[in-house]
């Protein structure tokens, strides 16, 4: 066991990303819930204070132009773009992921060829995507077809208008084949819509490279934007001229201050905007993105895989036989940045883990989830989490 502790130390020493941890506000708990709420970067409170006292308190209405508030949604979209492999001008920030799923999916049906009446939806999707998709389908006269992502190629046909998939499954941590599935969807003449909530900031997405049509994602998980920070919408440049939002609010108008009675959409990603942006949380997000300066997503992915490999190895070594079973795939190409373990008494086990300073979360009824954010989680954290887990599960003290 001390062998694994020594290896953890050596891995942390060799880790080029390890100094980034100092950019975050952390304590001596092991925080493995960054896939639900990313940790706070240290410099963000001072920036938020400045927005409140100077930009709002002193400049007031002038800040819409002088402090860059009006253009924040597209400016911050351009900051997220490199992290998800998009060129500038295709991402706009605002609203929740749920609302962006609605915009993207209805717009996808409007981009799809006439006469197609099916929307394929990830059968294991995060619930909100499924609820919204059902409503969007009812409104647009489409039929929902639930499909496991791997079965999408077989389910595609001349009736498929759009396909809504999660890049990484929120429960199991399974990574789906975005390049292959996007290619299949497009070859069938349908529109591919991806939800990146559990992949953006944790692994390369390559939106432009893989020809994704539309995508959405949140910013409070691996992007550390803060509780309820606004989500984003990606509209590939080739679709922007035809992108027809079902929520054409005044801030997506070509000339919002003309206050014209008729709607005429702005060019580009701005077309995905709706109403007045939520400036406070948006500017907290903008500041938090500073931690990405000079950080390559390939290095983040390499560390993520090393961390989850090492955690699985430690669990295997420490945990009593048969108490937990990994649900997360062993193959790297099928793994996101979390480890999910099936455990019969997952509820009380997670409560006890948290009481002992290891914070993961529970997906009822029987899944323990451990998220590994490579920017601030280290190998010693992974080893300690596995050791405490084994103690909680009833192994002799390590
Ligand atoms: C976290 C998450 C959401 C959250 O949606 P909100 O509207 O931001 O609450 C949606 N979809 C997926 C796949 C998620 O993981």
mmCIF file of C-alpha atoms and ligand atoms in Angstrom:
data_model
loop_
_atom_site.group_PDB
_atom_site.id
_atom_site.type_symbol
_atom_site.label_atom_id
_atom_site.label_comp_id
_atom_site.label_asym_id
_atom_site.label_seq_id
_atom_site.Cartn_x
_atom_site.Cartn_y
_atom_site.Cartn_z
ATOM 1 C CA UNK A 1 0.000 0.000 0.000
ATOM 2 C CA UNK A 2 2.788 2.425 0.799
ATOM 3 C CA UNK A 3 3.942 1.469 -2.687
ATOM 4 C CA UNK A 4 0.893 3.170 -4.204
ATOM 5 C CA UNK A 5 1.407 6.181 -1.950
ATOM 6 C CA UNK A 6 4.979 6.506 -3.160
ATOM 7 C CA UNK A 7 3.883 6.206 -6.762
ATOM 8 C CA UNK A 8 1.268 8.899 -6.221
ATOM 9 C CA UNK A 9 3.948 11.232 -4.935
ATOM 10 C CA UNK A 10 6.210 10.523 -7.866
ATOM 11 C CA UNK A 11 3.364 11.066 -10.338
ATOM 12 C CA UNK A 12 2.462 14.385 -8.700
ATOM 13 C CA UNK A 13 6.090 15.508 -8.822
ATOM 14 C CA UNK A 14 6.325 14.708 -12.530
ATOM 15 C CA UNK A 15 2.976 16.336 -13.358
ATOM 16 C CA UNK A 16 3.406 19.529 -15.375
ATOM 17 C CA UNK A 17 -0.168 20.598 -14.581
ATOM 18 C CA UNK A 18 0.263 20.235 -10.802
ATOM 19 C CA UNK A 19 1.094 23.946 -10.202
ATOM 20 C CA UNK A 20 -2.363 24.900 -11.552
ATOM 21 C CA UNK A 21 -3.883 23.630 -8.315
ATOM 22 C CA UNK A 22 -2.577 26.758 -6.604
ATOM 23 C CA UNK A 23 -4.916 28.819 -8.784
ATOM 24 C CA UNK A 24 -7.931 27.324 -6.989
ATOM 25 C CA UNK A 25 -9.474 27.725 -3.548
ATOM 26 C CA UNK A 26 -9.261 24.264 -2.030
ATOM 27 C CA UNK A 27 -8.871 22.820 1.440
ATOM 28 C CA UNK A 28 -7.694 19.488 2.764
ATOM 29 C CA UNK A 29 -10.689 17.558 1.518
ATOM 30 C CA UNK A 30 -10.280 15.548 -1.667
ATOM 31 C CA UNK A 31 -12.668 17.243 -4.061
ATOM 32 C CA UNK A 32 -13.919 14.795 -6.682
ATOM 33 C CA UNK A 33 -17.156 16.549 -7.541
ATOM 34 C CA UNK A 34 -15.877 19.014 -10.111
ATOM 35 C CA UNK A 35 -18.099 17.238 -12.622
ATOM 36 C CA UNK A 36 -21.058 18.749 -10.737
ATOM 37 C CA UNK A 37 -19.589 22.054 -9.564
ATOM 38 C CA UNK A 38 -16.045 23.061 -10.418
ATOM 39 C CA UNK A 39 -13.886 24.643 -7.705
ATOM 40 C CA UNK A 40 -13.490 28.405 -7.340
ATOM 41 C CA UNK A 41 -10.418 29.977 -8.951
ATOM 42 C CA UNK A 42 -8.790 32.225 -6.343
ATOM 43 C CA UNK A 43 -8.834 35.404 -8.371
ATOM 44 C CA UNK A 44 -12.546 35.343 -9.203
ATOM 45 C CA UNK A 45 -13.946 36.956 -6.013
ATOM 46 C CA UNK A 46 -11.860 40.119 -6.531
ATOM 47 C CA UNK A 47 -13.045 40.361 -10.122
ATOM 48 C CA UNK A 48 -16.695 39.917 -9.109
ATOM 49 C CA UNK A 49 -16.207 42.572 -6.425
ATOM 50 C CA UNK A 50 -14.878 44.938 -9.083
ATOM 51 C CA UNK A 51 -17.849 44.244 -11.343
ATOM 52 C CA UNK A 52 -20.176 45.073 -8.460
ATOM 53 C CA UNK A 53 -18.496 48.147 -7.049
ATOM 54 C CA UNK A 54 -16.968 49.757 -10.117
ATOM 55 C CA UNK A 55 -18.948 48.539 -13.149
ATOM 56 C CA UNK A 56 -22.378 48.413 -11.596
ATOM 57 C CA UNK A 57 -21.936 50.701 -8.566
ATOM 58 C CA UNK A 58 -20.145 53.581 -10.270
ATOM 59 C CA UNK A 59 -20.552 53.286 -14.028
ATOM 60 C CA UNK A 60 -24.084 51.907 -13.902
ATOM 61 C CA UNK A 61 -25.753 52.014 -17.355
ATOM 62 C CA UNK A 62 -22.492 53.077 -19.023
ATOM 63 C CA UNK A 63 -21.078 49.607 -18.359
ATOM 64 C CA UNK A 64 -23.213 48.064 -21.091
ATOM 65 C CA UNK A 65 -20.766 49.658 -23.527
ATOM 66 C CA UNK A 66 -17.772 50.859 -21.483
ATOM 67 C CA UNK A 67 -17.318 47.641 -19.504
ATOM 68 C CA UNK A 68 -18.131 45.411 -22.451
ATOM 69 C CA UNK A 69 -21.283 43.958 -20.916
ATOM 70 C CA UNK A 70 -23.287 43.977 -24.133
ATOM 71 C CA UNK A 71 -20.836 41.874 -26.089
ATOM 72 C CA UNK A 72 -19.974 39.504 -23.213
ATOM 73 C CA UNK A 73 -21.966 36.519 -24.584
ATOM 74 C CA UNK A 74 -20.009 36.277 -27.823
ATOM 75 C CA UNK A 75 -16.707 37.433 -26.314
ATOM 76 C CA UNK A 76 -16.835 34.697 -23.662
ATOM 77 C CA UNK A 77 -17.989 32.226 -26.310
ATOM 78 C CA UNK A 78 -14.711 32.916 -28.085
ATOM 79 C CA UNK A 79 -12.817 32.153 -24.857
ATOM 80 C CA UNK A 80 -14.526 28.749 -24.576
ATOM 81 C CA UNK A 81 -14.030 27.990 -28.277
ATOM 82 C CA UNK A 82 -10.401 26.755 -28.124
ATOM 83 C CA UNK A 83 -11.231 24.413 -25.234
ATOM 84 C CA UNK A 84 -13.845 22.623 -27.386
ATOM 85 C CA UNK A 85 -11.976 22.886 -30.679
ATOM 86 C CA UNK A 86 -14.015 25.606 -32.343
ATOM 87 C CA UNK A 87 -12.812 28.591 -34.333
ATOM 88 C CA UNK A 88 -14.004 31.981 -33.115
ATOM 89 C CA UNK A 89 -17.463 33.306 -33.939
ATOM 90 C CA UNK A 90 -19.453 30.108 -33.444
ATOM 91 C CA UNK A 91 -20.215 30.037 -29.718
ATOM 92 C CA UNK A 92 -22.474 32.276 -27.706
ATOM 93 C CA UNK A 93 -22.849 32.116 -23.908
ATOM 94 C CA UNK A 94 -26.146 32.516 -22.112
ATOM 95 C CA UNK A 95 -29.158 30.780 -20.581
ATOM 96 C CA UNK A 96 -29.042 27.300 -19.090
ATOM 97 C CA UNK A 97 -28.046 24.111 -20.874
ATOM 98 C CA UNK A 98 -31.708 23.096 -20.817
ATOM 99 C CA UNK A 99 -32.744 26.237 -22.702
ATOM 100 C CA UNK A 100 -29.908 25.770 -25.184
ATOM 101 C CA UNK A 101 -30.958 22.176 -25.813
ATOM 102 C CA UNK A 102 -34.348 23.558 -26.779
ATOM 103 C CA UNK A 103 -32.880 26.201 -29.086
ATOM 104 C CA UNK A 104 -30.510 23.726 -30.717
ATOM 105 C CA UNK A 105 -32.980 20.924 -31.184
ATOM 106 C CA UNK A 106 -35.807 22.985 -32.640
ATOM 107 C CA UNK A 107 -33.307 24.804 -34.862
ATOM 108 C CA UNK A 108 -31.934 21.399 -35.933
ATOM 109 C CA UNK A 109 -35.383 20.270 -37.103
ATOM 110 C CA UNK A 110 -35.620 23.504 -39.089
ATOM 111 C CA UNK A 111 -32.202 22.883 -40.675
ATOM 112 C CA UNK A 112 -33.032 19.282 -41.562
ATOM 113 C CA UNK A 113 -34.438 18.389 -44.988
ATOM 114 C CA UNK A 114 -38.232 18.714 -45.366
ATOM 115 C CA UNK A 115 -40.466 15.824 -44.454
ATOM 116 C CA UNK A 116 -38.287 14.126 -41.828
ATOM 117 C CA UNK A 117 -40.227 13.425 -38.678
ATOM 118 C CA UNK A 118 -37.925 11.610 -36.233
ATOM 119 C CA UNK A 119 -35.526 12.856 -33.568
ATOM 120 C CA UNK A 120 -33.156 10.241 -32.177
ATOM 121 C CA UNK A 121 -32.277 10.862 -28.525
ATOM 122 C CA UNK A 122 -29.656 9.167 -26.361
ATOM 123 C CA UNK A 123 -31.703 6.563 -24.458
ATOM 124 C CA UNK A 124 -29.606 7.149 -21.315
ATOM 125 C CA UNK A 125 -29.532 10.908 -21.625
ATOM 126 C CA UNK A 126 -29.257 13.317 -18.756
ATOM 127 C CA UNK A 127 -32.953 13.791 -17.941
ATOM 128 C CA UNK A 128 -33.344 17.456 -18.838
ATOM 129 C CA UNK A 129 -32.234 16.795 -22.433
ATOM 130 C CA UNK A 130 -34.894 14.099 -22.766
ATOM 131 C CA UNK A 131 -37.675 16.206 -21.259
ATOM 132 C CA UNK A 132 -36.856 19.172 -23.465
ATOM 133 C CA UNK A 133 -36.500 16.979 -26.544
ATOM 134 C CA UNK A 134 -39.957 15.496 -25.941
ATOM 135 C CA UNK A 135 -41.522 18.913 -25.707
ATOM 136 C CA UNK A 136 -39.608 20.169 -28.757
ATOM 137 C CA UNK A 137 -40.791 17.112 -30.680
ATOM 138 C CA UNK A 138 -44.423 17.718 -29.736
ATOM 139 C CA UNK A 139 -44.175 21.339 -30.767
ATOM 140 C CA UNK A 140 -42.558 20.612 -34.104
ATOM 141 C CA UNK A 141 -44.542 17.512 -35.010
ATOM 142 C CA UNK A 142 -41.651 15.055 -34.626
ATOM 143 C CA UNK A 143 -41.469 11.666 -32.977
ATOM 144 C CA UNK A 144 -38.797 10.856 -30.366
ATOM 145 C CA UNK A 145 -36.857 7.629 -30.900
ATOM 146 C CA UNK A 146 -34.744 6.675 -27.848
ATOM 147 C CA UNK A 147 -31.510 4.982 -28.989
ATOM 148 C CA UNK A 148 -28.325 3.888 -27.234
ATOM 149 C CA UNK A 149 -25.565 5.991 -28.821
ATOM 150 C CA UNK A 150 -23.741 2.941 -30.189
ATOM 151 C CA UNK A 151 -26.921 1.927 -32.046
ATOM 152 C CA UNK A 152 -27.434 5.301 -33.708
ATOM 153 C CA UNK A 153 -25.894 4.247 -37.058
ATOM 154 C CA UNK A 154 -28.466 1.448 -37.386
ATOM 155 C CA UNK A 155 -31.349 3.660 -36.327
ATOM 156 C CA UNK A 156 -30.602 6.454 -38.802
ATOM 157 C CA UNK A 157 -32.793 6.629 -41.870
ATOM 158 C CA UNK A 158 -34.569 8.884 -44.349
ATOM 159 C CA UNK A 159 -36.963 9.958 -41.592
ATOM 160 C CA UNK A 160 -34.247 11.133 -39.185
ATOM 161 C CA UNK A 161 -34.235 14.901 -38.821
ATOM 162 C CA UNK A 162 -31.900 15.333 -35.852
ATOM 163 C CA UNK A 163 -29.914 13.340 -33.307
ATOM 164 C CA UNK A 164 -29.290 14.540 -29.735
ATOM 165 C CA UNK A 165 -26.428 12.829 -27.918
ATOM 166 C CA UNK A 166 -24.388 13.286 -24.734
ATOM 167 C CA UNK A 167 -20.650 13.227 -25.372
ATOM 168 C CA UNK A 168 -19.990 11.625 -21.972
ATOM 169 C CA UNK A 169 -22.712 9.781 -20.060
ATOM 170 C CA UNK A 170 -23.232 11.633 -16.766
ATOM 171 C CA UNK A 171 -23.878 8.462 -14.797
ATOM 172 C CA UNK A 172 -21.426 5.876 -16.116
ATOM 173 C CA UNK A 173 -18.712 8.213 -17.377
ATOM 174 C CA UNK A 174 -18.770 6.470 -20.771
ATOM 175 C CA UNK A 175 -17.333 8.554 -23.625
ATOM 176 C CA UNK A 176 -19.202 8.241 -26.896
ATOM 177 C CA UNK A 177 -17.658 8.289 -30.346
ATOM 178 C CA UNK A 178 -18.322 11.883 -31.361
ATOM 179 C CA UNK A 179 -16.313 11.787 -34.609
ATOM 180 C CA UNK A 180 -17.812 8.507 -35.866
ATOM 181 C CA UNK A 181 -21.387 9.212 -34.813
ATOM 182 C CA UNK A 182 -21.328 12.754 -36.178
ATOM 183 C CA UNK A 183 -20.103 11.433 -39.521
ATOM 184 C CA UNK A 184 -22.873 8.805 -39.591
ATOM 185 C CA UNK A 185 -25.572 11.342 -38.718
ATOM 186 C CA UNK A 186 -24.405 13.741 -41.399
ATOM 187 C CA UNK A 187 -24.089 10.985 -43.990
ATOM 188 C CA UNK A 188 -27.763 10.203 -43.333
ATOM 189 C CA UNK A 189 -28.620 13.829 -44.058
ATOM 190 C CA UNK A 190 -29.583 14.554 -40.451
ATOM 191 C CA UNK A 191 -28.333 17.192 -38.006
ATOM 192 C CA UNK A 192 -26.019 16.201 -35.128
ATOM 193 C CA UNK A 193 -26.578 17.971 -31.801
ATOM 194 C CA UNK A 194 -24.104 17.188 -28.998
ATOM 195 C CA UNK A 195 -24.357 17.924 -25.285
ATOM 196 C CA UNK A 196 -20.828 18.541 -23.983
ATOM 197 C CA UNK A 197 -21.601 19.066 -20.280
ATOM 198 C CA UNK A 198 -19.324 16.238 -19.133
ATOM 199 C CA UNK A 199 -16.577 16.572 -21.727
ATOM 200 C CA UNK A 200 -15.851 20.275 -22.235
ATOM 201 C CA UNK A 201 -12.792 21.124 -20.174
ATOM 202 C CA UNK A 202 -11.949 17.490 -19.496
ATOM 203 C CA UNK A 203 -10.997 16.128 -22.926
ATOM 204 C CA UNK A 204 -10.609 17.257 -26.550
ATOM 205 C CA UNK A 205 -13.952 17.680 -28.293
ATOM 206 C CA UNK A 206 -12.876 18.889 -31.737
ATOM 207 C CA UNK A 207 -16.200 20.444 -32.773
ATOM 208 C CA UNK A 208 -14.872 21.943 -36.021
ATOM 209 C CA UNK A 209 -12.547 19.063 -36.859
ATOM 210 C CA UNK A 210 -15.319 16.485 -36.591
ATOM 211 C CA UNK A 211 -17.972 18.508 -38.372
ATOM 212 C CA UNK A 212 -20.437 18.779 -35.485
ATOM 213 C CA UNK A 213 -23.526 20.750 -36.517
ATOM 214 C CA UNK A 214 -24.794 22.143 -33.208
ATOM 215 C CA UNK A 215 -23.648 21.719 -29.607
ATOM 216 C CA UNK A 216 -24.518 22.887 -26.119
ATOM 217 C CA UNK A 217 -22.849 22.617 -22.741
ATOM 218 C CA UNK A 218 -22.733 24.005 -19.248
ATOM 219 C CA UNK A 219 -19.842 25.974 -17.757
ATOM 220 C CA UNK A 220 -20.098 25.126 -14.056
ATOM 221 C CA UNK A 221 -18.626 21.613 -14.265
ATOM 222 C CA UNK A 222 -15.114 21.202 -15.763
ATOM 223 C CA UNK A 223 -15.063 24.867 -16.837
ATOM 224 C CA UNK A 224 -15.362 26.079 -13.204
ATOM 225 C CA UNK A 225 -17.671 28.995 -14.031
ATOM 226 C CA UNK A 226 -19.546 28.931 -10.716
ATOM 227 C CA UNK A 227 -22.969 27.782 -9.560
ATOM 228 C CA UNK A 228 -25.542 28.410 -12.276
ATOM 229 C CA UNK A 229 -23.027 30.070 -14.589
ATOM 230 C CA UNK A 230 -24.510 30.438 -18.075
ATOM 231 C CA UNK A 231 -24.305 27.674 -20.658
ATOM 232 C CA UNK A 232 -23.269 27.974 -24.294
ATOM 233 C CA UNK A 233 -24.505 27.182 -27.767
ATOM 234 C CA UNK A 234 -22.287 26.286 -30.737
ATOM 235 C CA UNK A 235 -23.632 26.792 -34.241
ATOM 236 C CA UNK A 236 -21.200 25.638 -36.938
ATOM 237 C CA UNK A 237 -20.415 28.483 -39.290
ATOM 238 C CA UNK A 238 -21.937 26.643 -42.282
ATOM 239 C CA UNK A 239 -25.334 26.626 -40.532
ATOM 240 C CA UNK A 240 -25.372 30.150 -39.174
ATOM 241 C CA UNK A 241 -27.163 31.820 -42.077
ATOM 242 C CA UNK A 242 -30.008 29.279 -41.894
ATOM 243 C CA UNK A 243 -30.056 28.920 -38.080
ATOM 244 C CA UNK A 244 -33.634 29.763 -37.117
ATOM 245 C CA UNK A 245 -33.914 30.103 -33.331
ATOM 246 C CA UNK A 246 -37.195 29.162 -31.666
ATOM 247 C CA UNK A 247 -36.424 31.869 -29.069
ATOM 248 C CA UNK A 248 -35.678 34.933 -31.200
ATOM 249 C CA UNK A 249 -35.303 37.489 -28.433
ATOM 250 C CA UNK A 250 -34.419 41.112 -28.979
ATOM 251 C CA UNK A 251 -30.709 40.673 -28.187
ATOM 252 C CA UNK A 252 -30.360 38.357 -31.182
ATOM 253 C CA UNK A 253 -31.829 40.998 -33.501
ATOM 254 C CA UNK A 254 -29.592 42.491 -36.194
ATOM 255 C CA UNK A 255 -30.268 45.941 -34.728
ATOM 256 C CA UNK A 256 -31.632 45.492 -31.206
ATOM 257 C CA UNK A 257 -31.815 49.186 -30.383
ATOM 258 C CA UNK A 258 -33.905 49.946 -33.441
ATOM 259 C CA UNK A 259 -36.661 48.345 -31.347
ATOM 260 C CA UNK A 260 -38.250 47.282 -34.611
ATOM 261 C CA UNK A 261 -41.630 45.535 -34.565
ATOM 262 C CA UNK A 262 -40.370 42.893 -37.000
ATOM 263 C CA UNK A 263 -37.626 40.348 -36.267
ATOM 264 C CA UNK A 264 -34.494 40.301 -38.354
ATOM 265 C CA UNK A 265 -31.746 38.040 -36.996
ATOM 266 C CA UNK A 266 -28.159 39.107 -36.384
ATOM 267 C CA UNK A 267 -25.391 37.391 -38.310
ATOM 268 C CA UNK A 268 -23.276 34.689 -36.715
ATOM 269 C CA UNK A 269 -23.363 33.092 -33.280
ATOM 270 C CA UNK A 270 -25.134 36.153 -31.860
ATOM 271 C CA UNK A 271 -28.253 34.709 -33.439
ATOM 272 C CA UNK A 272 -28.330 32.237 -30.535
ATOM 273 C CA UNK A 273 -28.820 34.977 -27.946
ATOM 274 C CA UNK A 274 -32.234 35.526 -26.366
ATOM 275 C CA UNK A 275 -32.685 38.218 -23.698
ATOM 276 C CA UNK A 276 -30.526 40.434 -21.491
ATOM 277 C CA UNK A 277 -27.441 38.468 -20.437
ATOM 278 C CA UNK A 278 -26.971 37.507 -16.763
ATOM 279 C CA UNK A 279 -23.933 39.729 -16.375
ATOM 280 C CA UNK A 280 -22.818 38.879 -12.841
ATOM 281 C CA UNK A 281 -22.505 35.151 -13.363
ATOM 282 C CA UNK A 282 -21.294 35.639 -16.915
ATOM 283 C CA UNK A 283 -18.391 37.839 -15.834
ATOM 284 C CA UNK A 284 -17.516 35.440 -13.019
ATOM 285 C CA UNK A 285 -17.314 32.760 -15.704
ATOM 286 C CA UNK A 286 -15.157 34.974 -17.904
ATOM 287 C CA UNK A 287 -12.686 35.527 -15.083
ATOM 288 C CA UNK A 288 -12.620 31.833 -14.207
ATOM 289 C CA UNK A 289 -11.591 30.985 -17.773
ATOM 290 C CA UNK A 290 -8.240 32.706 -17.116
ATOM 291 C CA UNK A 291 -7.002 29.451 -15.600
ATOM 292 C CA UNK A 292 -6.963 28.004 -19.147
ATOM 293 C CA UNK A 293 -4.369 30.489 -20.400
ATOM 294 C CA UNK A 294 -1.510 28.424 -21.785
ATOM 295 C CA UNK A 295 -3.134 25.094 -20.889
ATOM 296 C CA UNK A 296 -3.544 22.589 -23.729
ATOM 297 C CA UNK A 297 -6.533 20.277 -23.685
ATOM 298 C CA UNK A 298 -4.356 17.332 -24.812
ATOM 299 C CA UNK A 299 -2.266 17.623 -21.652
ATOM 300 C CA UNK A 300 -5.465 17.810 -19.617
ATOM 301 C CA UNK A 301 -6.734 14.639 -21.277
ATOM 302 C CA UNK A 302 -3.478 12.784 -20.704
ATOM 303 C CA UNK A 303 -3.564 13.643 -17.008
ATOM 304 C CA UNK A 304 -7.259 12.795 -16.741
ATOM 305 C CA UNK A 305 -6.676 9.295 -18.095
ATOM 306 C CA UNK A 306 -3.631 8.787 -15.873
ATOM 307 C CA UNK A 307 -5.664 9.889 -12.839
ATOM 308 C CA UNK A 308 -8.648 7.662 -13.527
ATOM 309 C CA UNK A 309 -6.347 4.708 -14.342
ATOM 310 C CA UNK A 310 -4.491 5.236 -11.091
ATOM 311 C CA UNK A 311 -7.690 5.620 -9.045
ATOM 312 C CA UNK A 312 -9.067 2.378 -10.518
ATOM 313 C CA UNK A 313 -5.796 0.640 -9.732
ATOM 314 C CA UNK A 314 -5.873 1.880 -6.115
ATOM 315 C CA UNK A 315 -9.526 0.831 -5.706
ATOM 316 C CA UNK A 316 -8.682 -2.603 -7.052
ATOM 317 C CA UNK A 317 -5.753 -2.896 -4.646
ATOM 318 C CA UNK A 318 -7.480 -1.545 -1.523
ATOM 319 C CA UNK A 319 -11.207 -2.247 -1.689
ATOM 320 C CA UNK A 320 -12.607 -5.445 -0.211
ATOM 321 C CA UNK A 321 -13.453 -8.021 -2.854
ATOM 322 C CA UNK A 322 -16.849 -7.658 -4.537
ATOM 323 C CA UNK A 323 -17.994 -4.475 -2.741
ATOM 324 C CA UNK A 324 -17.682 -2.133 -5.721
ATOM 325 C CA UNK A 325 -17.732 -2.726 -9.482
ATOM 326 C CA UNK A 326 -16.497 -0.154 -11.996
ATOM 327 C CA UNK A 327 -19.212 0.986 -14.403
ATOM 328 C CA UNK A 328 -16.848 3.295 -16.260
ATOM 329 C CA UNK A 329 -15.270 1.568 -19.268
ATOM 330 C CA UNK A 330 -11.672 0.422 -18.960
ATOM 331 C CA UNK A 331 -10.822 1.408 -22.548
ATOM 332 C CA UNK A 332 -9.438 4.943 -22.754
ATOM 333 C CA UNK A 333 -11.373 5.749 -25.878
ATOM 334 C CA UNK A 334 -14.607 5.019 -24.009
ATOM 335 C CA UNK A 335 -13.805 6.873 -20.805
ATOM 336 C CA UNK A 336 -14.598 10.439 -19.796
ATOM 337 C CA UNK A 337 -13.031 12.071 -16.748
ATOM 338 C CA UNK A 338 -14.974 10.377 -13.989
ATOM 339 C CA UNK A 339 -15.049 6.972 -12.399
ATOM 340 C CA UNK A 340 -18.424 5.498 -11.516
ATOM 341 C CA UNK A 341 -18.518 2.527 -9.167
ATOM 342 C CA UNK A 342 -21.598 0.433 -8.598
ATOM 343 C CA UNK A 343 -22.083 -0.261 -4.904
ATOM 344 C CA UNK A 344 -25.140 -1.784 -3.263
ATOM 345 C CA UNK A 345 -25.156 0.627 -0.311
ATOM 346 C CA UNK A 346 -23.915 3.599 -2.307
ATOM 347 C CA UNK A 347 -26.017 6.118 -0.347
ATOM 348 C CA UNK A 348 -24.570 5.535 3.124
ATOM 349 C CA UNK A 349 -21.102 4.882 1.660
ATOM 350 C CA UNK A 350 -21.003 8.282 -0.054
ATOM 351 C CA UNK A 351 -22.324 10.030 3.061
ATOM 352 C CA UNK A 352 -19.521 8.452 5.097
ATOM 353 C CA UNK A 353 -16.909 9.285 2.456
ATOM 354 C CA UNK A 354 -17.947 12.933 2.549
ATOM 355 C CA UNK A 355 -17.823 12.890 6.357
ATOM 356 C CA UNK A 356 -14.245 11.625 6.056
ATOM 357 C CA UNK A 357 -13.199 14.355 3.657
ATOM 358 C CA UNK A 358 -13.577 12.665 0.265
ATOM 359 C CA UNK A 359 -16.244 14.453 -1.750
ATOM 360 C CA UNK A 360 -17.795 12.590 -4.641
ATOM 361 C CA UNK A 361 -21.476 12.171 -5.305
ATOM 362 C CA UNK A 362 -24.248 9.634 -5.508
ATOM 363 C CA UNK A 363 -26.392 8.784 -8.484
ATOM 364 C CA UNK A 364 -29.293 6.855 -7.062
ATOM 365 C CA UNK A 365 -29.779 4.086 -6.436
ATOM 366 C CA UNK A 366 -26.347 2.483 -6.515
ATOM 367 C CA UNK A 367 -23.675 4.558 -8.263
ATOM 368 C CA UNK A 368 -20.754 6.300 -6.556
ATOM 369 C CA UNK A 369 -19.379 9.006 -8.844
ATOM 370 C CA UNK A 370 -15.866 10.430 -8.624
ATOM 371 C CA UNK A 371 -15.028 13.287 -10.983
ATOM 372 C CA UNK A 372 -11.380 13.997 -11.769
ATOM 373 C CA UNK A 373 -10.700 17.594 -12.771
ATOM 374 C CA UNK A 374 -7.100 17.509 -14.008
ATOM 375 C CA UNK A 375 -6.535 21.207 -13.306
ATOM 376 C CA UNK A 376 -6.702 20.723 -9.543
ATOM 377 C CA UNK A 377 -6.900 17.025 -8.658
ATOM 378 C CA UNK A 378 -3.644 15.144 -8.108
ATOM 379 C CA UNK A 379 -2.524 11.546 -7.812
ATOM 380 C CA UNK A 380 -2.193 11.709 -4.020
ATOM 381 C CA UNK A 381 -5.861 12.750 -3.972
ATOM 382 C CA UNK A 382 -6.769 9.695 -6.039
ATOM 383 C CA UNK A 383 -4.817 7.391 -3.734
ATOM 384 C CA UNK A 384 -6.321 8.908 -0.596
ATOM 385 C CA UNK A 385 -9.855 8.709 -2.013
ATOM 386 C CA UNK A 386 -9.418 5.006 -2.777
ATOM 387 C CA UNK A 387 -7.876 4.347 0.654
ATOM 388 C CA UNK A 388 -10.710 6.092 2.520
ATOM 389 C CA UNK A 389 -13.256 4.336 0.303
ATOM 390 C CA UNK A 390 -11.743 0.986 1.243
ATOM 391 C CA UNK A 391 -11.930 1.904 4.953
ATOM 392 C CA UNK A 392 -15.575 2.881 4.583
ATOM 393 C CA UNK A 393 -16.316 -0.340 2.721
ATOM 394 C CA UNK A 394 -14.893 -2.262 5.627
ATOM 395 C CA UNK A 395 -11.382 -3.197 4.599
ATOM 396 C CA UNK A 396 -8.798 -3.433 7.386
ATOM 397 C CA UNK A 397 -7.276 0.044 7.916
ATOM 398 C CA UNK A 398 -4.725 0.829 5.207
HETATM 399 C C1 LIG B 1 -25.234 19.020 -16.049
HETATM 400 C C2 LIG B 1 -26.000 18.671 -17.275
HETATM 401 C C3 LIG B 1 -27.095 19.438 -17.702
HETATM 402 C C4 LIG B 1 -27.573 20.575 -16.853
HETATM 403 O O1 LIG B 1 -28.543 21.352 -17.465
HETATM 404 P P1 LIG B 1 -28.886 22.765 -16.808
HETATM 405 O O2 LIG B 1 -29.923 23.331 -17.669
HETATM 406 O O3 LIG B 1 -27.593 23.554 -16.801
HETATM 407 O O4 LIG B 1 -29.334 22.532 -15.409
HETATM 408 C C5 LIG B 1 -27.690 19.102 -18.906
HETATM 409 N N1 LIG B 1 -27.264 18.064 -19.649
HETATM 410 C C6 LIG B 1 -26.225 17.302 -19.248
HETATM 411 C C7 LIG B 1 -25.769 16.170 -20.098
HETATM 412 C C8 LIG B 1 -25.586 17.562 -18.040
HETATM 413 O O5 LIG B 1 -24.579 16.802 -17.639
#
